Coordinates of C-alpha atoms in Angstrom, one line a residue:
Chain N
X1 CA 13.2 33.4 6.4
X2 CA 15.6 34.1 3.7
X3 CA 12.2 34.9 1.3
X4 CA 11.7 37.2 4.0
X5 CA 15.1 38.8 4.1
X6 CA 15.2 39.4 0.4
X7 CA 11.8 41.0 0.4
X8 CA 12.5 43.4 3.0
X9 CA 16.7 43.9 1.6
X10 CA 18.0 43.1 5.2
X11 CA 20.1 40.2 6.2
X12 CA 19.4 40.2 9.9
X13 CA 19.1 36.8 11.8
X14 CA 16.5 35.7 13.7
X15 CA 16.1 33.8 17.4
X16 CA 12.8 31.0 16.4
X17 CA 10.9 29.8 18.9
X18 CA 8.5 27.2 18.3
X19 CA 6.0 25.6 20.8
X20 CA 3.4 23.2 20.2
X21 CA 0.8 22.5 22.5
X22 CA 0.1 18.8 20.3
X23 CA 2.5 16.5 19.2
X24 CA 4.5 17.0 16.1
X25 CA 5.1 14.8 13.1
X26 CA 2.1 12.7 13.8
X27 CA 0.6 13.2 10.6
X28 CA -2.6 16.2 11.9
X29 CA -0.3 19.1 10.2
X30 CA 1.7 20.6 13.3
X31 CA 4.2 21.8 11.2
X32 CA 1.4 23.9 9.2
X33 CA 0.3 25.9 12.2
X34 CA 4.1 26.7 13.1
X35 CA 5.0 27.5 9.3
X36 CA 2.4 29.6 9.5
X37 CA 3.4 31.3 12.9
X38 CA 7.1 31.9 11.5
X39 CA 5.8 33.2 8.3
X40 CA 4.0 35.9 10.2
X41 CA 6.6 36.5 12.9
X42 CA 9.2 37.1 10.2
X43 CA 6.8 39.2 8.4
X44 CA 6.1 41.4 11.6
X45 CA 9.9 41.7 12.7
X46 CA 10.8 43.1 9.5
X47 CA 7.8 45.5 9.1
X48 CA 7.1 44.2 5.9
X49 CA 3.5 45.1 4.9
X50 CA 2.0 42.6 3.5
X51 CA -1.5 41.4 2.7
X52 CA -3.1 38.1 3.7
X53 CA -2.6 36.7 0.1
X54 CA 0.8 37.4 -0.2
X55 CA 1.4 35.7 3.5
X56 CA -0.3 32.8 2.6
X57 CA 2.0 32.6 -0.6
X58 CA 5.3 32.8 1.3
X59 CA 4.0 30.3 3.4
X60 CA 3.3 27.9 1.4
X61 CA 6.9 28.3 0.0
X62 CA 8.5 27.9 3.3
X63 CA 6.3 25.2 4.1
X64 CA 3.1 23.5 2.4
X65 CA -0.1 23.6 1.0
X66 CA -1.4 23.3 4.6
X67 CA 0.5 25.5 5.9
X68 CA -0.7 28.2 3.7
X69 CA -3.8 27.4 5.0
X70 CA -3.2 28.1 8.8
X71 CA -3.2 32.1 8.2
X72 CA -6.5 32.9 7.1
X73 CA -9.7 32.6 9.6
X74 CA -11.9 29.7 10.0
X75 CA -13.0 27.8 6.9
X76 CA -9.7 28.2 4.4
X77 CA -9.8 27.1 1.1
X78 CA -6.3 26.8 -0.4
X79 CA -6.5 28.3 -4.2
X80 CA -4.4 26.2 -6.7
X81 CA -3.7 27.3 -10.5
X82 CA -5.6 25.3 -13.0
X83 CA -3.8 22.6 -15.0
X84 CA -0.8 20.3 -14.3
X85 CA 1.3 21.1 -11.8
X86 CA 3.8 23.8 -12.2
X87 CA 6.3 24.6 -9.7
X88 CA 6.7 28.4 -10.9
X89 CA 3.4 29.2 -11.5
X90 CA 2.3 27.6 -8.0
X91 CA 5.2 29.3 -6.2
X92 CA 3.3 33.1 -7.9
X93 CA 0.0 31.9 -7.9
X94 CA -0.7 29.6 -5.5
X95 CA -2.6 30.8 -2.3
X96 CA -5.0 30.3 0.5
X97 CA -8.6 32.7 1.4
X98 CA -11.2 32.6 3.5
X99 CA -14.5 31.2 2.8
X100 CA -16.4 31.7 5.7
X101 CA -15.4 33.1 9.3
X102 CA -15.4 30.4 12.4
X103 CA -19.1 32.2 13.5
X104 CA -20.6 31.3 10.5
X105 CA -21.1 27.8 11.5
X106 CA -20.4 25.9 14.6
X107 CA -18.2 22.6 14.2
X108 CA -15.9 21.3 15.9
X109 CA -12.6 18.7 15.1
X110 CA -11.8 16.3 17.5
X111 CA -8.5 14.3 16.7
X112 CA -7.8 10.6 18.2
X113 CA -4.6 10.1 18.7
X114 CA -3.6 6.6 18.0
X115 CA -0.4 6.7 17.6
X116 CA 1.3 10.1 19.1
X117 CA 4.6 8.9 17.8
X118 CA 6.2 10.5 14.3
X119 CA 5.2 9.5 11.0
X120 CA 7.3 6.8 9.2
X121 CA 6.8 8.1 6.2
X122 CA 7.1 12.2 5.5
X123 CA 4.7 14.1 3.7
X124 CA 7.5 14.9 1.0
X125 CA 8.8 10.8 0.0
X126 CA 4.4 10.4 0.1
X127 CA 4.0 13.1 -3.1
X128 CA 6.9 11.2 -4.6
X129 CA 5.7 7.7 -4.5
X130 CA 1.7 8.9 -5.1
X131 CA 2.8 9.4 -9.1
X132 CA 3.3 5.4 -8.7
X133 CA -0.6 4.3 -7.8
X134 CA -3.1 3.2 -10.6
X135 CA -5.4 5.3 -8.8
X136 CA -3.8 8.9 -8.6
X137 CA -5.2 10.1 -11.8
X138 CA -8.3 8.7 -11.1
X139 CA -7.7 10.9 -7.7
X140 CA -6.7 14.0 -9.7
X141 CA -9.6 13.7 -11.7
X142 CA -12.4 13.8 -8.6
X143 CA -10.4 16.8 -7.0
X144 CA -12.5 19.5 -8.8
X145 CA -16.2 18.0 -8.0
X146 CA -14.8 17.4 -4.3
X147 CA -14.0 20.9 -4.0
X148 CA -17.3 22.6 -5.8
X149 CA -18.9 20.3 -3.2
X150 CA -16.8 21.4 -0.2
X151 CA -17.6 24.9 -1.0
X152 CA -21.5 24.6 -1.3
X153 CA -21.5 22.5 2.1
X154 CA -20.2 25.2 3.1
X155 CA -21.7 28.1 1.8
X156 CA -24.9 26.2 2.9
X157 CA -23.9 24.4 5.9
X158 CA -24.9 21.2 4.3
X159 CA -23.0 18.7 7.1
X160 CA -23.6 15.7 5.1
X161 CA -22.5 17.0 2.0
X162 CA -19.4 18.7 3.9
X163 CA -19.1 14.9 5.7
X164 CA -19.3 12.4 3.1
X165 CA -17.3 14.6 0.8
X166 CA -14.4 14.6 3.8
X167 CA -14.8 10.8 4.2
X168 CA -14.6 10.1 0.4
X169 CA -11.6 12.7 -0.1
X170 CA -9.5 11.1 3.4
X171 CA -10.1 7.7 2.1
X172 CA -9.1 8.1 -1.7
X173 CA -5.7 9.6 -0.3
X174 CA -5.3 6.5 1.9
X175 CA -5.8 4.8 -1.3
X176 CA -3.3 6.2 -3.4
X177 CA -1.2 5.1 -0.4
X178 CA -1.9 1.5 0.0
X179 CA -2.2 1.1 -4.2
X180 CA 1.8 2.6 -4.5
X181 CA 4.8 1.1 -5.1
X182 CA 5.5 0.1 -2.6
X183 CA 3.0 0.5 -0.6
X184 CA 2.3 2.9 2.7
X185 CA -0.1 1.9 5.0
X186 CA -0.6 4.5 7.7
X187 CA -3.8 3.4 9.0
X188 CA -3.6 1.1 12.5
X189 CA -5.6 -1.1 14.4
X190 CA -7.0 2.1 16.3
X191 CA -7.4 4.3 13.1
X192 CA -10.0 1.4 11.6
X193 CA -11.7 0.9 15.1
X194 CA -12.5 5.0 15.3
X195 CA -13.7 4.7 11.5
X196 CA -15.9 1.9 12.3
X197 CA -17.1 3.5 15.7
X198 CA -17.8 6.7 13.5
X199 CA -19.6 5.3 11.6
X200 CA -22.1 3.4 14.1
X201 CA -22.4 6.8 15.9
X202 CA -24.1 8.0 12.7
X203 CA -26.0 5.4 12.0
X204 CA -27.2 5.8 15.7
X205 CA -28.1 9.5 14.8
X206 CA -25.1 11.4 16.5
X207 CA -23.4 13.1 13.2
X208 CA -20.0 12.7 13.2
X209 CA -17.8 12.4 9.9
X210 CA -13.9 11.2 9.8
X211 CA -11.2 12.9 7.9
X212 CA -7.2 11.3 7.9
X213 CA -4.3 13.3 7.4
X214 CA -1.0 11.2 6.4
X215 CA -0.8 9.0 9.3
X216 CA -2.9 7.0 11.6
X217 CA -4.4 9.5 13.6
X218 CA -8.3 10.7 12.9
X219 CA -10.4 13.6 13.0
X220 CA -13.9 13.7 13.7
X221 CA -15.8 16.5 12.5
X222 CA -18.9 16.7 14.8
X223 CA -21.2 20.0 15.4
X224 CA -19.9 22.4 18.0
X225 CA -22.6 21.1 20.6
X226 CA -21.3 17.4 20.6
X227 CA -17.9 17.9 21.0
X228 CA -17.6 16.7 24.6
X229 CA -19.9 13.3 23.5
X230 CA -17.6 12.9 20.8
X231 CA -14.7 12.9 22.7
X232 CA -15.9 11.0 25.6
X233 CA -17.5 7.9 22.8
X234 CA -13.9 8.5 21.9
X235 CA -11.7 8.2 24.5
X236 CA -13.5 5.0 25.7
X237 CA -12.0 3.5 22.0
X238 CA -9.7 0.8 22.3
X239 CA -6.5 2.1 20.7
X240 CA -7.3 5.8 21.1
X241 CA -4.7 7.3 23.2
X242 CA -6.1 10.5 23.7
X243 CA -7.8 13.3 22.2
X244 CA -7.3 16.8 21.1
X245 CA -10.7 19.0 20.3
X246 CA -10.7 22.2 18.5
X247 CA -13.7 24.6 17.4
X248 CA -13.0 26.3 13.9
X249 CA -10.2 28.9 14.9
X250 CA -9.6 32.4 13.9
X251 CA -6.3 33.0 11.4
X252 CA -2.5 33.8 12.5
X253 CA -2.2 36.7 14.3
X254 CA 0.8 38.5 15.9
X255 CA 0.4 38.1 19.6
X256 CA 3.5 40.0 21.2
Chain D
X1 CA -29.2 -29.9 -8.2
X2 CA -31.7 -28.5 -10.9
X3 CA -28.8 -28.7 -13.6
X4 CA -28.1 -31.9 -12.6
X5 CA -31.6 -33.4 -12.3
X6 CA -31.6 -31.6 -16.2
X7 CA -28.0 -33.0 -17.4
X8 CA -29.4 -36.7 -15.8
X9 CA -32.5 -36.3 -16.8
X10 CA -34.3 -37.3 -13.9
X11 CA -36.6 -35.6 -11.4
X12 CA -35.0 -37.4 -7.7
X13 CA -34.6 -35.4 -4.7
X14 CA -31.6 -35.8 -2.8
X15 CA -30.6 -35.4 1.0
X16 CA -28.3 -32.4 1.0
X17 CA -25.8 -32.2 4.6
X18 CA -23.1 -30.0 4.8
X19 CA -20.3 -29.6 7.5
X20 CA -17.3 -27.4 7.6
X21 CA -14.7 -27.5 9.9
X22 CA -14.6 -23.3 9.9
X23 CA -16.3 -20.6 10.1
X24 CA -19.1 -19.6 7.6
X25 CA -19.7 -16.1 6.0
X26 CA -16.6 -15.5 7.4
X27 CA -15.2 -14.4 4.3
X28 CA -12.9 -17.6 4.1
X29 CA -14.5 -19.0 0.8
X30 CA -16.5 -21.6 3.0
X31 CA -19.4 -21.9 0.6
X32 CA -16.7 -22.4 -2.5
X33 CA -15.9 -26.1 -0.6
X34 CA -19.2 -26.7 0.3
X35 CA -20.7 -25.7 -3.5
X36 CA -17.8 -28.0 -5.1
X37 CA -18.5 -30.8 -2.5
X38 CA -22.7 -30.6 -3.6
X39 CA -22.0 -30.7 -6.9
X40 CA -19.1 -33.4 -7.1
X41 CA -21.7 -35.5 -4.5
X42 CA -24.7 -34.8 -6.9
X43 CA -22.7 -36.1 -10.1
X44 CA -21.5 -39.1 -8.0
X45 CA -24.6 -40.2 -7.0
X46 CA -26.5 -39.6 -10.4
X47 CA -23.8 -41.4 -11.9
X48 CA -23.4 -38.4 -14.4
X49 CA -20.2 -38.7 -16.6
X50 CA -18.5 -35.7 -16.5
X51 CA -14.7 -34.7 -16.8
X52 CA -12.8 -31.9 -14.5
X53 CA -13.7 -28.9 -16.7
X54 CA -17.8 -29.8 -17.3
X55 CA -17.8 -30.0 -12.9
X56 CA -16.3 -26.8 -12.5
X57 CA -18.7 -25.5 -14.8
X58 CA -21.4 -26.8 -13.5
X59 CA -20.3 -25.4 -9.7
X60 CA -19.4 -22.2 -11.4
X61 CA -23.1 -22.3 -11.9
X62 CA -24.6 -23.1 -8.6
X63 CA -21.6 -21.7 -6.1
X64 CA -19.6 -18.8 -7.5
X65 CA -16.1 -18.6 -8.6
X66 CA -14.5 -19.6 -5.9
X67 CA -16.3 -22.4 -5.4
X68 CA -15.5 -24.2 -9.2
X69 CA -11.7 -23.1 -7.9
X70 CA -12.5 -26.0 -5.1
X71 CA -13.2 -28.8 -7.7
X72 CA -9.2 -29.0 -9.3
X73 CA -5.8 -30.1 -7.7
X74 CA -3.1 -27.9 -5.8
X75 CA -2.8 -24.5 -7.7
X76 CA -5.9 -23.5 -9.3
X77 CA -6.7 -21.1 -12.0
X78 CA -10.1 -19.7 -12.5
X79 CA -10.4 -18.8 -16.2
X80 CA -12.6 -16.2 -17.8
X81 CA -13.9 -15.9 -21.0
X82 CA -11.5 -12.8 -22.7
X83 CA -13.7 -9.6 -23.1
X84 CA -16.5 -7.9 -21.4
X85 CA -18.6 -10.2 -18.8
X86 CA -21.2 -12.0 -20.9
X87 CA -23.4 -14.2 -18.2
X88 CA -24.1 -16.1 -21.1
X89 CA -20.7 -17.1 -22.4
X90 CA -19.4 -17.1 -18.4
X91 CA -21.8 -19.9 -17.8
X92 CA -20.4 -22.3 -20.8
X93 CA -17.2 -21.1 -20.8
X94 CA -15.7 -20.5 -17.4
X95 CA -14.0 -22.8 -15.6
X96 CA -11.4 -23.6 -13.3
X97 CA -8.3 -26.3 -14.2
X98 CA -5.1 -26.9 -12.1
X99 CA -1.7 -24.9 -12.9
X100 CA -0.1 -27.5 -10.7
X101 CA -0.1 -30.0 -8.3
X102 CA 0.0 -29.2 -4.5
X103 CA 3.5 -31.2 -4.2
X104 CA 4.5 -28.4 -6.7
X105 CA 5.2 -26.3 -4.0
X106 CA 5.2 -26.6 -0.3
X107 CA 2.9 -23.0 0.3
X108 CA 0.8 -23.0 3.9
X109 CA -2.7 -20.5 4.1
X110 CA -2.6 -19.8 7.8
X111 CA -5.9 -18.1 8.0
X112 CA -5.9 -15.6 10.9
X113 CA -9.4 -15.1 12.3
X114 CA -9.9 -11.4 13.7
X115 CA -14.1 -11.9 13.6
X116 CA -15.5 -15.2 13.3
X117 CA -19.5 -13.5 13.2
X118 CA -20.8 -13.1 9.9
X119 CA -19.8 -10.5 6.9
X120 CA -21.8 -7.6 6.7
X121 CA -22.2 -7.0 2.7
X122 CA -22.7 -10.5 0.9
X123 CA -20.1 -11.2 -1.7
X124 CA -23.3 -10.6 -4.5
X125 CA -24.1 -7.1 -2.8
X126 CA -20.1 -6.6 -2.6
X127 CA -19.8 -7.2 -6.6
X128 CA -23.0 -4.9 -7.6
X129 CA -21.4 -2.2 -5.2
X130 CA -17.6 -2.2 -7.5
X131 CA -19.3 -0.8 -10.4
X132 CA -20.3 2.5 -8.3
X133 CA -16.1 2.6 -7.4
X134 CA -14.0 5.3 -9.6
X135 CA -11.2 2.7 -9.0
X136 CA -13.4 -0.1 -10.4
X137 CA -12.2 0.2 -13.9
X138 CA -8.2 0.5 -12.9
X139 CA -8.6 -2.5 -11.0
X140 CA -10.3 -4.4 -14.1
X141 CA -7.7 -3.0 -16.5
X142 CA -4.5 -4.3 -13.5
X143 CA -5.8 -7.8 -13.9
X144 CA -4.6 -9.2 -16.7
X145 CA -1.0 -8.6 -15.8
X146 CA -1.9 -9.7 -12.2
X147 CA -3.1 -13.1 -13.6
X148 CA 0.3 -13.3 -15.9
X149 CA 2.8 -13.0 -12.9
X150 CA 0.7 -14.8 -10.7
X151 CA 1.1 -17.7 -13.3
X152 CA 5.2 -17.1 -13.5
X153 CA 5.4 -17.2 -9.7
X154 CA 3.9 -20.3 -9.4
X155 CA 5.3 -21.7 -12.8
X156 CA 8.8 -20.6 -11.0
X157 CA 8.1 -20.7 -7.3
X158 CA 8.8 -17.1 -7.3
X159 CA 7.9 -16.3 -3.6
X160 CA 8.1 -12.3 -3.7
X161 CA 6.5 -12.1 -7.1
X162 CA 3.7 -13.9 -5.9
X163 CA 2.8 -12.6 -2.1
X164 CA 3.6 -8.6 -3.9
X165 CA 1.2 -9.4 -6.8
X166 CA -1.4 -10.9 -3.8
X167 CA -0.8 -8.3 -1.4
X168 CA -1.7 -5.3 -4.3
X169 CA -4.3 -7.6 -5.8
X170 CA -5.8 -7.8 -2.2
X171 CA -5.3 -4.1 -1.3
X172 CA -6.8 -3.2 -4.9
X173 CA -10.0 -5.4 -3.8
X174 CA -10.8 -3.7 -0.7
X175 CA -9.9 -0.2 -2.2
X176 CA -12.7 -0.6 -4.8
X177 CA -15.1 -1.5 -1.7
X178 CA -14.2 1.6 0.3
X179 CA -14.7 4.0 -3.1
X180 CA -17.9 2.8 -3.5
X181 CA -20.9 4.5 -2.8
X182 CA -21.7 3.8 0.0
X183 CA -18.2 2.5 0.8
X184 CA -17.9 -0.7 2.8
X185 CA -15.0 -1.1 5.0
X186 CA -14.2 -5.0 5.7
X187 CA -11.3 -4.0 7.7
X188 CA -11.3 -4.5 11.4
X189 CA -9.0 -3.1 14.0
X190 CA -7.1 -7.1 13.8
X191 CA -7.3 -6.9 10.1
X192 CA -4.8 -4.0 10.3
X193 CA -2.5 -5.3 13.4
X194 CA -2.4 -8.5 10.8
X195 CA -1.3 -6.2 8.2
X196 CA 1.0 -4.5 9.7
X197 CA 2.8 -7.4 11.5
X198 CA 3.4 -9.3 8.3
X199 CA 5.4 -6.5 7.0
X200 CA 7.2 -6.1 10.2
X201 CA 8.3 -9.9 10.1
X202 CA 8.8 -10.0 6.2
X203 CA 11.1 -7.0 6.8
X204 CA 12.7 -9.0 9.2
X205 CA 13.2 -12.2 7.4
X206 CA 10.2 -14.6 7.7
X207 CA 8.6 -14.3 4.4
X208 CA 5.2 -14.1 4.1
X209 CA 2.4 -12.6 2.5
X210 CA -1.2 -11.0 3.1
X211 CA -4.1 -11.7 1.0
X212 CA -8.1 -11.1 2.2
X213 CA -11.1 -12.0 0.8
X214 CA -14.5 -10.3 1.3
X215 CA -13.9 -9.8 5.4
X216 CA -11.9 -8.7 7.9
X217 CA -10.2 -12.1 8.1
X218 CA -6.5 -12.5 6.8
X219 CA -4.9 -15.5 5.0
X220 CA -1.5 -15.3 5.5
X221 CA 0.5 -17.2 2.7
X222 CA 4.1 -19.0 3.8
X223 CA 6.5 -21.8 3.3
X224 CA 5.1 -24.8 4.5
X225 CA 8.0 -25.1 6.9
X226 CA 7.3 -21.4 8.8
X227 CA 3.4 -22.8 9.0
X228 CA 3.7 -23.1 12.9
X229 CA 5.7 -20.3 13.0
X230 CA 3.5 -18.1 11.8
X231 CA 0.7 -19.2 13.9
X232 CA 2.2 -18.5 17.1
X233 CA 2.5 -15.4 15.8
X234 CA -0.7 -14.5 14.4
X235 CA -2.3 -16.5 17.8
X236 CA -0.2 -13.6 19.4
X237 CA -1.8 -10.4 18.2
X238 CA -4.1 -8.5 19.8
X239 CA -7.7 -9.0 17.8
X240 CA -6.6 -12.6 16.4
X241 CA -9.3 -14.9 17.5
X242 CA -7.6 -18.6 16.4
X243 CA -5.9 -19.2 13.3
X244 CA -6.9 -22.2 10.7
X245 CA -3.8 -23.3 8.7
X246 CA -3.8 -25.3 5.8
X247 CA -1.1 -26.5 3.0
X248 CA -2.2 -26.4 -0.9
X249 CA -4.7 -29.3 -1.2
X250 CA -5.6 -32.0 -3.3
X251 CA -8.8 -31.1 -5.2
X252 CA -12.9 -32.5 -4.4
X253 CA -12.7 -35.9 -3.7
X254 CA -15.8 -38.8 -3.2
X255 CA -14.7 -40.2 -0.8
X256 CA -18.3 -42.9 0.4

């Protein structure tokens, strides 16, 4: 808010509201979707005009890099600057667009909740101790081909591509994780049995693919049209507590 | 038996039974005792002369590594020709020899069993898989240093240094398996609530360790004295089938 306040010269308080209809701090980025909404209230209070780009940049400053993501429509891709990190140049030049719009292919994101209770380890202390894994250059390194193939998957609506590429990326940030010092696990009994389950379903022909945020809980990407088997198979998981299914959504908007 | 036959010179067959009191393919190194037994029994009975090093050689040979780890006393180290593998130089020149004897240190394995069926991906299939792993050559390039405080925690009974440098030795196994392509995931749900629960208890005291071979099962390392202890514990959690508990062993033995 105080970006905000600067930007538009005033020095006005503001009443925030925030409502979630899933539970917070459970690792399947609640905070993103309400950075974003406060980003965008603040913006609209204070009649700032403002383009999508430079939104998505003030977001990202008051929250994260998946926050950023929650104000453009349906498939996001969040834009980084080239090279090594730079906290200047990413806070200027660091933003989130559109790829596609939620019509132009019908998927769906189904979480199972395994745990529903907060992370024990925040997103922030997980950068910090990533620097400490063997693996995280190795990570850094196959960010650029994951992405290339993210984008064609999509442009093409290549679901395997899209899926294995998801699976690979979830599981090599789970990696860096278990390989720190010391180490995080966030995974639990129920997060491996929906992993293994997943992957049964596929080999069974019903085309699901599982994504991790950081904490237990999964997504499962499935096509639009099995959502309701997905969360059914789901649900009848030992471990899974229960379920939360979403189509690909349209951006932030002002509602009131 | 062919090498033997060869080294003997002589073309008798032999009568091969084999019992285990635990569960094969299990991922619990069953066929390590049962190659060191063959080949100690095959020596035996051809009345071959050969010291420690030429028998764990030989079961290097016809087992794996593990299994020429069976043939020594107590703590065991498996050593490796320095340099890139070389099958030809492995075969003459690796081989297993004691670090020290089992009354060195009073160490139990309490094996917790979370699936007693047989592994998926056979060790061979597991090792030609690594090289496919972006992690593979991290984990080759950590070993060295692994191997050296593995050898001052025993040298020192150094408990933390070595269940920390088991536990990230472990973790960096099954890492490279689920960064392969395809990945393999040994992990079951119990594998996890075994995980998890060692942390909980070292965190509140009872010091033990984690390691996991190429299964879901767990070995869970401990002083001798918090053997039962740690049974009824691991008998406790959900997804642990039994438990098999052992203390560090005397080596192969004839013993008809």
């Amino acid at each position: 808010l105080d970006r905000l306040r600067a930007l538009a010269g005033v020095a006005a308080c503001a009443r925030v509201e925030s409502a979630n209809t899933f539970p917070s701090d459970a690792g399947i980025a609640s905070s993103a979707a309400a950075f974003a909404a406060l980003t965008l209230a603040g913006a609209a209070a204070l009649r700032l005009d403002l383009d999508e780009r430079q939104l998505t940049i003030l977001t990202r400053h008051g929250g994260s890099g998946s926050a950023c993501r929650s104000i453009p429509t349906g498939y996001v891709e969040w834009v980084v600057p080239e090279g090594p990190f730079d906290a200047a140049r990413w806070d200027t030049e660091s933003y989130a667009a559109s790829l596609a719009a939620p019509e132009h292919w019908a998927l769906a994101d189904v979480v199972a909740v395994v745990d529903a209770g907060a992370k024990k380890i925040g997103s922030a202390e997980n950068h910090q101790l990533a620097v400490t894994s063997a693996y995280f250059p190795t990570r850094l390194a196959e960010i650029p081909a994951r992405m290339a193939a993210t984008r064609t998957a999509i442009a093409t609506r290549d679901f395997e591509l899209l899926g294995t590429t998801m699976e690979a990326d979830a599981v090599s940030m789970h990696v860096v994780c278990m390989t720190s010092t010391p180490p995080s696990f966030y995974w639990n009994s129920g997060t491996l049995a929906v992993i293994h389950a997943v992957r049964a379903w596929r080999a069974e022909g019903l085309q699901s693919y599982f994504t991790i945020d950081a904490g237990p809980n999964v997504h499962v990407i499935c096509a639009a049209a099995d959502r309701d088997e997905v969360e059914r198979r789901l649900r009848a998981l030992p471990g899974v507590q229960f379920t939360i299914a979403n189509n690909a959504g349209a951006g932030a908007r002002v509602v009131g």
